[in-house]
Each structure stands twice: as C-alpha cells, then as structure tokens.
mmCIF file of C-alpha atoms in Angstrom:
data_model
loop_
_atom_site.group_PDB
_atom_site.id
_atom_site.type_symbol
_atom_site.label_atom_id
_atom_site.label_comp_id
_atom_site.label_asym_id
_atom_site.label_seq_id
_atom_site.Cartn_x
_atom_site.Cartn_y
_atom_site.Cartn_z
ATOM 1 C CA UNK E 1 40.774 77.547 46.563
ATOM 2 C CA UNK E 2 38.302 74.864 44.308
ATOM 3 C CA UNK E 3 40.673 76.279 41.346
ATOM 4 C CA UNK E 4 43.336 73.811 39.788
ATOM 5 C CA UNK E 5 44.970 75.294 37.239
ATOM 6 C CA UNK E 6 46.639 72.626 35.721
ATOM 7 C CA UNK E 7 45.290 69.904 32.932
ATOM 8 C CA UNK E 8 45.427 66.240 32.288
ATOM 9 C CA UNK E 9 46.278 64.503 29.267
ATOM 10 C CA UNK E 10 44.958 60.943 28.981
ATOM 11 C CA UNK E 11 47.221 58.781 27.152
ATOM 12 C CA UNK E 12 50.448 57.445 26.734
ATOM 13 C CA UNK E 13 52.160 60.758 25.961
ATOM 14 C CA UNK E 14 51.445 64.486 25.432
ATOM 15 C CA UNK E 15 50.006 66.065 22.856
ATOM 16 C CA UNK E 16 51.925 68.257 20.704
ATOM 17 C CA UNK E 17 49.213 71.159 21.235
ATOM 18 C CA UNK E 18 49.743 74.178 19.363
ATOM 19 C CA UNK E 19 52.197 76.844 21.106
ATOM 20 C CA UNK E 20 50.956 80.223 21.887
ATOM 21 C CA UNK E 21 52.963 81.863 18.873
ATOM 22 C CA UNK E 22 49.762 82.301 15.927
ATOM 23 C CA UNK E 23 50.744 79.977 12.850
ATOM 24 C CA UNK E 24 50.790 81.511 9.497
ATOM 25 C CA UNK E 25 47.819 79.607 8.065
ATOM 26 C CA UNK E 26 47.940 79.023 3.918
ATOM 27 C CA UNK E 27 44.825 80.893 2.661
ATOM 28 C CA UNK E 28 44.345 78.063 -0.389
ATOM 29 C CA UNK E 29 42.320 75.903 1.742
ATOM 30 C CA UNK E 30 39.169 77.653 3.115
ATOM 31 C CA UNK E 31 38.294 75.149 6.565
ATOM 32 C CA UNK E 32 34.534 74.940 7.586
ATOM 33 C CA UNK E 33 33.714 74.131 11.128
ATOM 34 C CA UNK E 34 30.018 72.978 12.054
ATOM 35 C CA UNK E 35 29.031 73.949 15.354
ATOM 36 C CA UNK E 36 25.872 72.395 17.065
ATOM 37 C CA UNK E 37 24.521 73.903 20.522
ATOM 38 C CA UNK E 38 21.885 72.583 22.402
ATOM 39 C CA UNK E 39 20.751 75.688 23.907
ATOM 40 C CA UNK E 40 20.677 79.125 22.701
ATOM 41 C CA UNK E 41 23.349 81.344 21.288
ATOM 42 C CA UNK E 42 21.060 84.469 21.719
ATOM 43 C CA UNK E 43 21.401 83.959 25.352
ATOM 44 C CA UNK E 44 24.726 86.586 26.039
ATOM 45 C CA UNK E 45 26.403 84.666 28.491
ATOM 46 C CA UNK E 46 26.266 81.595 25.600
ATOM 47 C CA UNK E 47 27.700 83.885 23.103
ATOM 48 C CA UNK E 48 30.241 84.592 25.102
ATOM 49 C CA UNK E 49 31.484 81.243 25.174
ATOM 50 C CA UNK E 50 30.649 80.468 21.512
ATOM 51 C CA UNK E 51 33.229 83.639 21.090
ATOM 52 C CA UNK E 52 35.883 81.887 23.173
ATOM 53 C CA UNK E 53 35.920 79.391 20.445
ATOM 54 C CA UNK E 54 36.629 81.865 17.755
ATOM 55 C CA UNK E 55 38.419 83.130 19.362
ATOM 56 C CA UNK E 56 40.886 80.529 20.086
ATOM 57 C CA UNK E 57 40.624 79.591 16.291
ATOM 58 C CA UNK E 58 41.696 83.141 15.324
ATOM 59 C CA UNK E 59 44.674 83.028 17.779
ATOM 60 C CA UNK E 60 45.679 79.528 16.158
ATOM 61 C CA UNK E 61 45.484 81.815 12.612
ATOM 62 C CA UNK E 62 42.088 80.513 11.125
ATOM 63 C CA UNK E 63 40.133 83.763 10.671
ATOM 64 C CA UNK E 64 36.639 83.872 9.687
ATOM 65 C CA UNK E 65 35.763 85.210 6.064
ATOM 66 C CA UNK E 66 39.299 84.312 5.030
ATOM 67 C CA UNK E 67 40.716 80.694 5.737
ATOM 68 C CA UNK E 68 37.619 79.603 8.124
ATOM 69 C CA UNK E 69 33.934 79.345 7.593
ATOM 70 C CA UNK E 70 31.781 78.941 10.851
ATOM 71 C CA UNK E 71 28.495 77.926 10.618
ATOM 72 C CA UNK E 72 26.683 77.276 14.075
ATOM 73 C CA UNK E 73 22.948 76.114 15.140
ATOM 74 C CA UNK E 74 21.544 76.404 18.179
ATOM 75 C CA UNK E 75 18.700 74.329 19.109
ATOM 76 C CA UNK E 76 16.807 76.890 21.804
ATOM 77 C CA UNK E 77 16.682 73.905 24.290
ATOM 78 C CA UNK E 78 14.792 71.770 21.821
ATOM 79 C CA UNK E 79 16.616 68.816 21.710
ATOM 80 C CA UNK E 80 14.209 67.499 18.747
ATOM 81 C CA UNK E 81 15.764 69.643 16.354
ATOM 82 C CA UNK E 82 19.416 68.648 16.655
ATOM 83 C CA UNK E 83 18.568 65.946 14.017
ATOM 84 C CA UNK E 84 17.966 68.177 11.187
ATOM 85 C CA UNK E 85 20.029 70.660 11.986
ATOM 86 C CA UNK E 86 23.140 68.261 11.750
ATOM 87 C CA UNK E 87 21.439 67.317 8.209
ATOM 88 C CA UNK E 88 21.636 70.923 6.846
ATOM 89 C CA UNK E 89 25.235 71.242 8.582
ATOM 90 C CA UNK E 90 26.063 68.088 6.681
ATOM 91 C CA UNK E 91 25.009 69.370 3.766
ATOM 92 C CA UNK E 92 27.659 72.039 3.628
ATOM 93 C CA UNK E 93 30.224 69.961 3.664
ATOM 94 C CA UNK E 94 32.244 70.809 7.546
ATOM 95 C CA UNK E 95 35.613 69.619 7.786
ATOM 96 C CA UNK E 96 34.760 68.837 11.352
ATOM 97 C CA UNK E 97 31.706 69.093 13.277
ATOM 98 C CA UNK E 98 32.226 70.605 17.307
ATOM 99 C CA UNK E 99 29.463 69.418 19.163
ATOM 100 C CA UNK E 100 28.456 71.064 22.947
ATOM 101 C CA UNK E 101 27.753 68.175 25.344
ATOM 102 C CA UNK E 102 26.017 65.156 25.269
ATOM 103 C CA UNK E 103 22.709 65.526 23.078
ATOM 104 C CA UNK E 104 24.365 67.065 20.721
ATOM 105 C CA UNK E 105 27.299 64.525 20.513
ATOM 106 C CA UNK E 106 24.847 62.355 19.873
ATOM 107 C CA UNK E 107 22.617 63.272 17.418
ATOM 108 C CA UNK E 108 26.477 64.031 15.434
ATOM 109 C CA UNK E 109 27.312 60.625 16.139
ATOM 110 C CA UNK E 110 23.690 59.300 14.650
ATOM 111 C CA UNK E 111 24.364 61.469 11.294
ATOM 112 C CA UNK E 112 27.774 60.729 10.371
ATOM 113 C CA UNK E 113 30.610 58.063 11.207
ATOM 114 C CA UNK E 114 33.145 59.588 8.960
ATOM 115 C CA UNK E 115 33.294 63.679 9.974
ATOM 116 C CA UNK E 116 35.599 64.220 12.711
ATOM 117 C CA UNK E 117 33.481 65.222 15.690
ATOM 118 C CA UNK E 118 34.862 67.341 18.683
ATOM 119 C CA UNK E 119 32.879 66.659 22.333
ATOM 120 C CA UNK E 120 32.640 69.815 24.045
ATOM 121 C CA UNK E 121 32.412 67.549 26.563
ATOM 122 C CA UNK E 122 30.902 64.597 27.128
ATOM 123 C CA UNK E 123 30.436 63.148 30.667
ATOM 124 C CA UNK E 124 30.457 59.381 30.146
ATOM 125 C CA UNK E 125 32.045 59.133 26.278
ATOM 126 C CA UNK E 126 33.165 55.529 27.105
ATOM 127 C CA UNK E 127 29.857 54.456 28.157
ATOM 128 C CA UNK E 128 27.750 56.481 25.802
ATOM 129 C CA UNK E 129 29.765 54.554 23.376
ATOM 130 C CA UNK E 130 30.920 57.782 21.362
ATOM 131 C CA UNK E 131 35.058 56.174 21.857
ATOM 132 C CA UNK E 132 36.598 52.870 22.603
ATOM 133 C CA UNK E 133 38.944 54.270 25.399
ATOM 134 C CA UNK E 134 40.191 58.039 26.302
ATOM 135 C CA UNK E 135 43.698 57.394 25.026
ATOM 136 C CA UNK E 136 42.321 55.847 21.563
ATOM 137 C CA UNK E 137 39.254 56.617 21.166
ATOM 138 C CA UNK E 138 39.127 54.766 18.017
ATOM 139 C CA UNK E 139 36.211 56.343 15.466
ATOM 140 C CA UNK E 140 35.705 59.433 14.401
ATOM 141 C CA UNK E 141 35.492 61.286 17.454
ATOM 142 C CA UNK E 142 37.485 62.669 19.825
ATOM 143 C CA UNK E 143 37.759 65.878 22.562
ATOM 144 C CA UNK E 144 37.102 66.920 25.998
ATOM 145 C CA UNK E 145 35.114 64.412 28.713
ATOM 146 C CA UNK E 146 34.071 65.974 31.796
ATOM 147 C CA UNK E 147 33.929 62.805 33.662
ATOM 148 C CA UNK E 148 34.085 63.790 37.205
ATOM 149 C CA UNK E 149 31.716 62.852 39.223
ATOM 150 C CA UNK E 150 33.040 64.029 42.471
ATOM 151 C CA UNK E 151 32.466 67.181 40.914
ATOM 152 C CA UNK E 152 28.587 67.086 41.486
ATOM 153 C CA UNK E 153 29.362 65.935 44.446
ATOM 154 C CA UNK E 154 31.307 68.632 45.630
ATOM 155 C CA UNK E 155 28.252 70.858 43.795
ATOM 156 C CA UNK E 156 26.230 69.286 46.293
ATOM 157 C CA UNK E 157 28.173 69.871 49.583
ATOM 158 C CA UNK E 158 28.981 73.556 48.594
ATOM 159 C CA UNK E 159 25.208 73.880 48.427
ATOM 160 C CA UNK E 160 24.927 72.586 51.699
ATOM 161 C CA UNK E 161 27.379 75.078 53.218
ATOM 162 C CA UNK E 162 25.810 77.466 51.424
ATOM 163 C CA UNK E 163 22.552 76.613 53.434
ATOM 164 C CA UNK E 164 23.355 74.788 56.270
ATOM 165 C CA UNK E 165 19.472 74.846 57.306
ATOM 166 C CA UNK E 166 18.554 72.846 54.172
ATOM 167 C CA UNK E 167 16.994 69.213 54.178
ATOM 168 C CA UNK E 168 15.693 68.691 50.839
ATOM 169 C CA UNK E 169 17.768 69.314 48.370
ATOM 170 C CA UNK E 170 15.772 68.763 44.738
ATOM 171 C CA UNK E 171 18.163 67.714 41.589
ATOM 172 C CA UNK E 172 16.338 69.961 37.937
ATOM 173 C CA UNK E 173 16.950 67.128 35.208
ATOM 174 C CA UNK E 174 16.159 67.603 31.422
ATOM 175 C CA UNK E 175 15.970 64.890 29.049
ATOM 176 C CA UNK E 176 19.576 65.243 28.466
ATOM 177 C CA UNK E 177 20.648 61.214 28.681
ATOM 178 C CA UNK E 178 23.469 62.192 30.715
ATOM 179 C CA UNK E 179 21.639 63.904 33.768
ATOM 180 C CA UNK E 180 20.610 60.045 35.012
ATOM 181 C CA UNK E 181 24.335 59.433 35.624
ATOM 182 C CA UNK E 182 24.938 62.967 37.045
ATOM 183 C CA UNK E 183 21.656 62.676 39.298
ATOM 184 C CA UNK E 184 23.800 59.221 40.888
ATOM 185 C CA UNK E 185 26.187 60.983 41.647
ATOM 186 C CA UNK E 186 24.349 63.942 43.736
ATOM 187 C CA UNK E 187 21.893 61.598 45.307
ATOM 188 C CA UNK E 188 25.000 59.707 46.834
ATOM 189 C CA UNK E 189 26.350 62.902 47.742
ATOM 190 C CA UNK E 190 23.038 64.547 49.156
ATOM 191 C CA UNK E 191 22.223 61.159 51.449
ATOM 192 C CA UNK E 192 25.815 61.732 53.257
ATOM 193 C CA UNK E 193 25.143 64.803 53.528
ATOM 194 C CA UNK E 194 22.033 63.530 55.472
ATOM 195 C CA UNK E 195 20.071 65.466 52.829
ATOM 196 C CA UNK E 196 16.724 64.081 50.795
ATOM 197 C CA UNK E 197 17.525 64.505 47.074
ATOM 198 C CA UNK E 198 14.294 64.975 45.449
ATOM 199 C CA UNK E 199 14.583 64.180 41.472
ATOM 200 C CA UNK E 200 12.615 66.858 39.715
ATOM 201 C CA UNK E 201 12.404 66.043 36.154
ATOM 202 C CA UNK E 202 11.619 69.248 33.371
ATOM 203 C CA UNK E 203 12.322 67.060 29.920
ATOM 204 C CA UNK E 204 11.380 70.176 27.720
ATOM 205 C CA UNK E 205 11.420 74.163 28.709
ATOM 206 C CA UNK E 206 7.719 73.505 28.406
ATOM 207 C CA UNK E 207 8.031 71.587 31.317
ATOM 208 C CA UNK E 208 9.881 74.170 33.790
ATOM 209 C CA UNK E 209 7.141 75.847 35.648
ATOM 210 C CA UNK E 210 5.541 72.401 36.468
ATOM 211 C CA UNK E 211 9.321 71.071 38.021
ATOM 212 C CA UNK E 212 8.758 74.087 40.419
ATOM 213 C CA UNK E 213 5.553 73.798 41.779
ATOM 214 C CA UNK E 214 6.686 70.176 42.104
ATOM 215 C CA UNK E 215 9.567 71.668 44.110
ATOM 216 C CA UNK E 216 7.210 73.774 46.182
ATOM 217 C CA UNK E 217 5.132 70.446 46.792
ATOM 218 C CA UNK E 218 7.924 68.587 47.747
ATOM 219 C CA UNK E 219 8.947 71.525 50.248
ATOM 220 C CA UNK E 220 12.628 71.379 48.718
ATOM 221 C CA UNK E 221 14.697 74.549 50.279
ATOM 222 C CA UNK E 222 17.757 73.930 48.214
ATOM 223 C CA UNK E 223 18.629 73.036 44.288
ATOM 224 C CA UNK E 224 21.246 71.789 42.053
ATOM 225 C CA UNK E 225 20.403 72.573 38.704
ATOM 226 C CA UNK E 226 21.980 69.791 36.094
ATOM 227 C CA UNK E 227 24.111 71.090 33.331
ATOM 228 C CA UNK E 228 21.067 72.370 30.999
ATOM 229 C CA UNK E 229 20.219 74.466 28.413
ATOM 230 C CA UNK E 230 16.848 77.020 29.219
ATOM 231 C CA UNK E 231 19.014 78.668 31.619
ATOM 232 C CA UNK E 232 16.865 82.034 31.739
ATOM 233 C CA UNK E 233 13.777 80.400 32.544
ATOM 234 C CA UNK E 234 15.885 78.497 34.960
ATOM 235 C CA UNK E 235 16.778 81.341 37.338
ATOM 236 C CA UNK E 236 13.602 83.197 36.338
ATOM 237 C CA UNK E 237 11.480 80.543 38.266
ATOM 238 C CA UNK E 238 14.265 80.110 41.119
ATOM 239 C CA UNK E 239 14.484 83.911 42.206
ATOM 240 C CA UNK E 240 10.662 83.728 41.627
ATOM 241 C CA UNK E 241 10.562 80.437 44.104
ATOM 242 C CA UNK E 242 12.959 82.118 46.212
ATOM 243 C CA UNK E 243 15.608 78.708 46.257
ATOM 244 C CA UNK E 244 18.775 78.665 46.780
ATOM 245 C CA UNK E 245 19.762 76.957 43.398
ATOM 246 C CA UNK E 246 23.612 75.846 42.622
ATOM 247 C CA UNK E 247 24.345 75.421 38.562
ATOM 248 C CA UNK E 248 26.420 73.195 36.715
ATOM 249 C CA UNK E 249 27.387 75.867 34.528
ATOM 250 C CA UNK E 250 28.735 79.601 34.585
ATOM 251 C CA UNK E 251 26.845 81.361 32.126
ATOM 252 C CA UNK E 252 23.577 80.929 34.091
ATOM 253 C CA UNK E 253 25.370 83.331 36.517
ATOM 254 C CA UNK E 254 25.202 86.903 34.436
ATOM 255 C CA UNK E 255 21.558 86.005 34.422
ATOM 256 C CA UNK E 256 21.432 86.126 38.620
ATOM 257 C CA UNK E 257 21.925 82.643 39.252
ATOM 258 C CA UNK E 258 23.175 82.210 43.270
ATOM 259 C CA UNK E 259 26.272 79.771 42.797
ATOM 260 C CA UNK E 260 27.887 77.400 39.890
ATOM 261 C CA UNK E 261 30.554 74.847 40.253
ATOM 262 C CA UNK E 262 32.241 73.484 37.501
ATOM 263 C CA UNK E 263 34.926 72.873 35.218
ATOM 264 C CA UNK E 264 36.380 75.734 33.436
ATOM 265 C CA UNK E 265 33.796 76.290 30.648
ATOM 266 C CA UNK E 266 36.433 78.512 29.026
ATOM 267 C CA UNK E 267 39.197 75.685 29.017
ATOM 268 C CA UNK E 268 37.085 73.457 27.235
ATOM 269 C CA UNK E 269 36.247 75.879 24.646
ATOM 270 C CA UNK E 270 39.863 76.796 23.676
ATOM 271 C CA UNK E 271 40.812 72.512 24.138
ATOM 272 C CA UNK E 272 37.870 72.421 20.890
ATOM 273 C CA UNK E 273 39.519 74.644 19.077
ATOM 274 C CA UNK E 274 42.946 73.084 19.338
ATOM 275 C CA UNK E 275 41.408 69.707 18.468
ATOM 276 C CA UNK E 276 40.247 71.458 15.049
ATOM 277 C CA UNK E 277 43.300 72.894 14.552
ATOM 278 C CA UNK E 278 44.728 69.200 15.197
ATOM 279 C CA UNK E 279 42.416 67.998 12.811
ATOM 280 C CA UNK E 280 43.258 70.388 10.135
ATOM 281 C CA UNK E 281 47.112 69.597 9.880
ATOM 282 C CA UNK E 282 46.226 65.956 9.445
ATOM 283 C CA UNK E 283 45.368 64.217 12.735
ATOM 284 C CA UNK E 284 43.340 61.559 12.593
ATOM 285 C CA UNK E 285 40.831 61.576 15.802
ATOM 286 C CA UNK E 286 40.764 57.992 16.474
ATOM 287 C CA UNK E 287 44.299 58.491 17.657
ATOM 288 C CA UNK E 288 43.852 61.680 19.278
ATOM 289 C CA UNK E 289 43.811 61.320 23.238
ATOM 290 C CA UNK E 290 40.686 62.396 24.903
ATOM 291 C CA UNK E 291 41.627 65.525 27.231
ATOM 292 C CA UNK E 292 39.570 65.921 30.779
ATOM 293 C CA UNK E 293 39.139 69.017 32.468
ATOM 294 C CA UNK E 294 41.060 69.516 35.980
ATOM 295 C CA UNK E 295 40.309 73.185 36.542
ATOM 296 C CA UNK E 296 37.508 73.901 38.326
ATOM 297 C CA UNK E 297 35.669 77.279 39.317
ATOM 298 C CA UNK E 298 33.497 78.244 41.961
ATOM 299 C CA UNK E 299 31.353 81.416 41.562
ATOM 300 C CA UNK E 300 29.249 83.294 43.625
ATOM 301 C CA UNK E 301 26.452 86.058 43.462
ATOM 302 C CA UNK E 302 26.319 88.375 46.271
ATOM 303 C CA UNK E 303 23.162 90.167 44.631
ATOM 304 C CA UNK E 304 21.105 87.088 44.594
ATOM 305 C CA UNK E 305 22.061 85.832 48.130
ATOM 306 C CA UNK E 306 21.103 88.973 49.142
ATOM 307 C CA UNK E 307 17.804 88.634 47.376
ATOM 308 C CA UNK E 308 17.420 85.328 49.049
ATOM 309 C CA UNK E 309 17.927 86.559 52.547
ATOM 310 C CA UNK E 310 21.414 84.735 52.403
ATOM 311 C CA UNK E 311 24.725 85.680 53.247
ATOM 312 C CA UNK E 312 27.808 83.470 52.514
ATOM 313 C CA UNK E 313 30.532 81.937 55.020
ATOM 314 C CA UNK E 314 33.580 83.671 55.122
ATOM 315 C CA UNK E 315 34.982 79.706 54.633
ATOM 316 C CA UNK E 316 32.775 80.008 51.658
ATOM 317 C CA UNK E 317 33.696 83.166 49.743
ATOM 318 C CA UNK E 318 37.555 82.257 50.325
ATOM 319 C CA UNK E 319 37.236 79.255 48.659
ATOM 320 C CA UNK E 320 35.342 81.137 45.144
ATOM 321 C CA UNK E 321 36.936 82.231 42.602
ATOM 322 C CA UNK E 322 34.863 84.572 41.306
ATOM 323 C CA UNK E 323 32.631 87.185 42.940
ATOM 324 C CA UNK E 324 29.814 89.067 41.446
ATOM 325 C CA UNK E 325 28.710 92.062 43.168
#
C-alpha cells in the first residue's frame, strides 16, 4: 500500500499536540479564525474539507457561535482577489489567519507580519521565504509543508502504470508560484520514465479550454494535473478530451476525476486546527515546529476508467487506498 500512516515532526522534540479528550474551553474569550481559500468553497468536495477543519476545532472545544468565530473567503480560482480579501479579513480583527497553500500564504504573508498565519501547506516554505527553518520557523508563521517531491514523482509513475501505452505525458500548471518547482520534479520523473513531459500552462480558469486544445496539439495521451483550484472545469475538459488525467488532490475525485495521489488532505486539515488551538493557549509560531505530511493516499475511479476505455492493473488497484465505484 502508498498509505503511511504515521507523521513526522520536524524539530528537536515533539509537540505537545492536544490529546483526543475535548478541553473545556472558557467561553470569556470569543477566538476568530480567518480562513483564506484559493479556490471555491461552493465546490462540495471543498466543503468537505473546509468542514474537516471545524470540525477538528469543535473536537478541540472551540464551537462556532459560542467561543469561535469563523469567517472564510474563497477566491473562485482568482488568485487576484486574495489581496483584498485578506484586507477585509484583517479588518475583523482574526486571532490567526489559516491560509490553504501557497498563493494564499502569500498574499497573508504580504498583508500582515504580526497575525499568526497557519500554511495549509506550503511546498517550499523555506525557499518561498515564509520561515527561517522547519524547526524555528522564526516569524509569524508556522504549519504544515508538503515538501515532497518524490511525491509528484511517484504521481507521475502511477500514471504511467496506469497507461503503460502513454508517451506524452502533459503537466496542467496555473499561476500558482509553486507549480514551477512541482513541474521539476515531474519532468525529471516523466524523462526516466522515457516519457515527454509537455508543460501546459492555464494561469487563470479563463485559460483552461485553450491548455487543452494545446494538449490535443501536442498529441499528449496522459496528464498530471498540478495541485489547483478550478477543479470542475478541470475534469470537465479531461472526460471531454478523453485523457487519462492523475490529480494532486482528492476532492477533484467526487467530481469523476480518474486517479489522485497525495498527501492526506484530511491530515493536514486537522494539523491546522491543532496549530490554532496551539496558538490560542499562548504559543508563539516562530517557535512552533513546522509539521510535514507522511501519509499518503492513492485513489482510484473505476467509473471514469471505464469511460476512458481503461481498466486498472490488479498491481494497481492493490496498491489504492480508496476505490470509487
């Protein structure tokens, strides 16, 4: 099995995280969490994440309309907007700001240097220059980095034995400034592979429908798609361009997306919420270890192979684990 179900604390020593027995929380202090997503929290599969965060806050005791105010903004894929979005967030006053992946991390790190700021993750947070080092990160922010690169690698061979006829594998980028250091990463892995990695680049959702006649030009038979935000469109167009696409991310598989591999989203999500909670008893974040991800998920939908014309390995369904049927 991909799975590892175990995690890795960077640092000197362990964290004290918070046990699983739900503190009694003192309901004189009312906390407010700011909570800035690149994509779109209309999107189900989002929400359902975004409620993995709440609900890891609840279990930790901070309930929402009693001791916890959340206020959240989603940008719809529009990375333009994250700018004044943090300024209204700002504006009501957060006691910490969570911020989902690089853009957003960002744009948080542009507006303020003094609220706390959780990465929900950030693949390169030393060299992005958001913390000194993972086990002091030094500033005002702190959280999960998702800094494994052999993971898009291994994104990139499970594609392969996924279609074993495939020669041209293109790589979907945004204008997220991490995908340049993920596409690295698959192009090494793609070349030996003996694959062509063919960079498609979609910097808006505007762009999407142009990035796949590009594919079709380019006469790519295979896709990774780079951790991104317009994930409807995104299978929309793949199913239409019958691909075989892999994702970065799980929620673009409820929508019909083929195959993801990637660290558990989930994991993350509740790691946030323990950072707040961190925060909130007194921590201060430029002494909080930054936590990386070691449990990774491979899922698989049978529906859309089947739509494809595919049918997966037996060596390849034992090693998911998830199926959707």
């Amino acid at each position: 099995m991909l799975r590892r179900n175990f995690m890795r604390i960077i640092g000197g020593s362990l964290l004290a995280w918070p046990s699983l027995a739900k503190p009694q929380q003192s309901n004189s202090k009312v906390w407010r969490i700011a909570y800035l997503y690149p994509g779109s929290l209309a999107n189900p599969a989002d929400h359902a994440i975004f409620d993995v965060f709440r609900g890891e806050m609840k279990r930790l005791g901070y309930v929402e309309g009693n001791n916890l105010v959340i206020d959240d903004r989603s940008a719809e894929g529009r990375l333009e907007r994250l700018p004044s979005f943090l300024t209204e967030l700002i504006g009501l006053r957060p006691d910490v700001i969570v911020a989902i992946t690089t853009p957003a991390i960002a744009a948080a790190q542009k507006a303020t240097s003094t609220i706390p700021i959780i990465m929900a993750p950030s693949v390169d947070p030393i060299g992005s220059g958001f913390i000194k080092s993972l086990a002091h990160p030094g500033g005002n922010i702190t959280g999960m980095a998702a800094m494994a690169g052999d993971a898009v690698g291994k994104a990139v061979e499970l594609l392969h034995d996924i279609l074993p006829s495939a020669k041209r594998v293109a790589v979907l980028m945004s204008n997220n400034p991490s995908h340049p250091w993920h596409y690295g990463m698959a192009e090494a892995a793609a070349k030996s592979l003996g694959l062509t990695p063919i960079p498609v680049l979609a910097p808006t959702p505007d762009d999407l429908e142009q990035a796949f006649r590009t594919m079709k030009k380019e006469d790519c038979d295979a896709l990774l798609v780079l951790g991104d935000v317009t994930r409807p469109a995104i299978v929309t167009l793949a199913a239409r361009s019958k691909i075989a696409a892999i994702y970065q991310s799980s929620p673009y598989m409820p929508l019909g997306g083929l195959a993801s591999y990637h660290p558990s989203i989930e994991g993350i999500y509740r790691k946030a919420a323990q950072y707040c909670d961190r925060i909130f008893k007194g921590a201060d974040p430029a002494e909080l270890p930054v936590e990386q991800p070691v449990t990774f998920e491979l899922i698989l939908n049978l529906k859309t192979a089947a739509s494809l014309g595919l049918t997966f390995s037996d060596t390849v369904l034992a090693r998911a684990d998830k199926v959707i049927e």
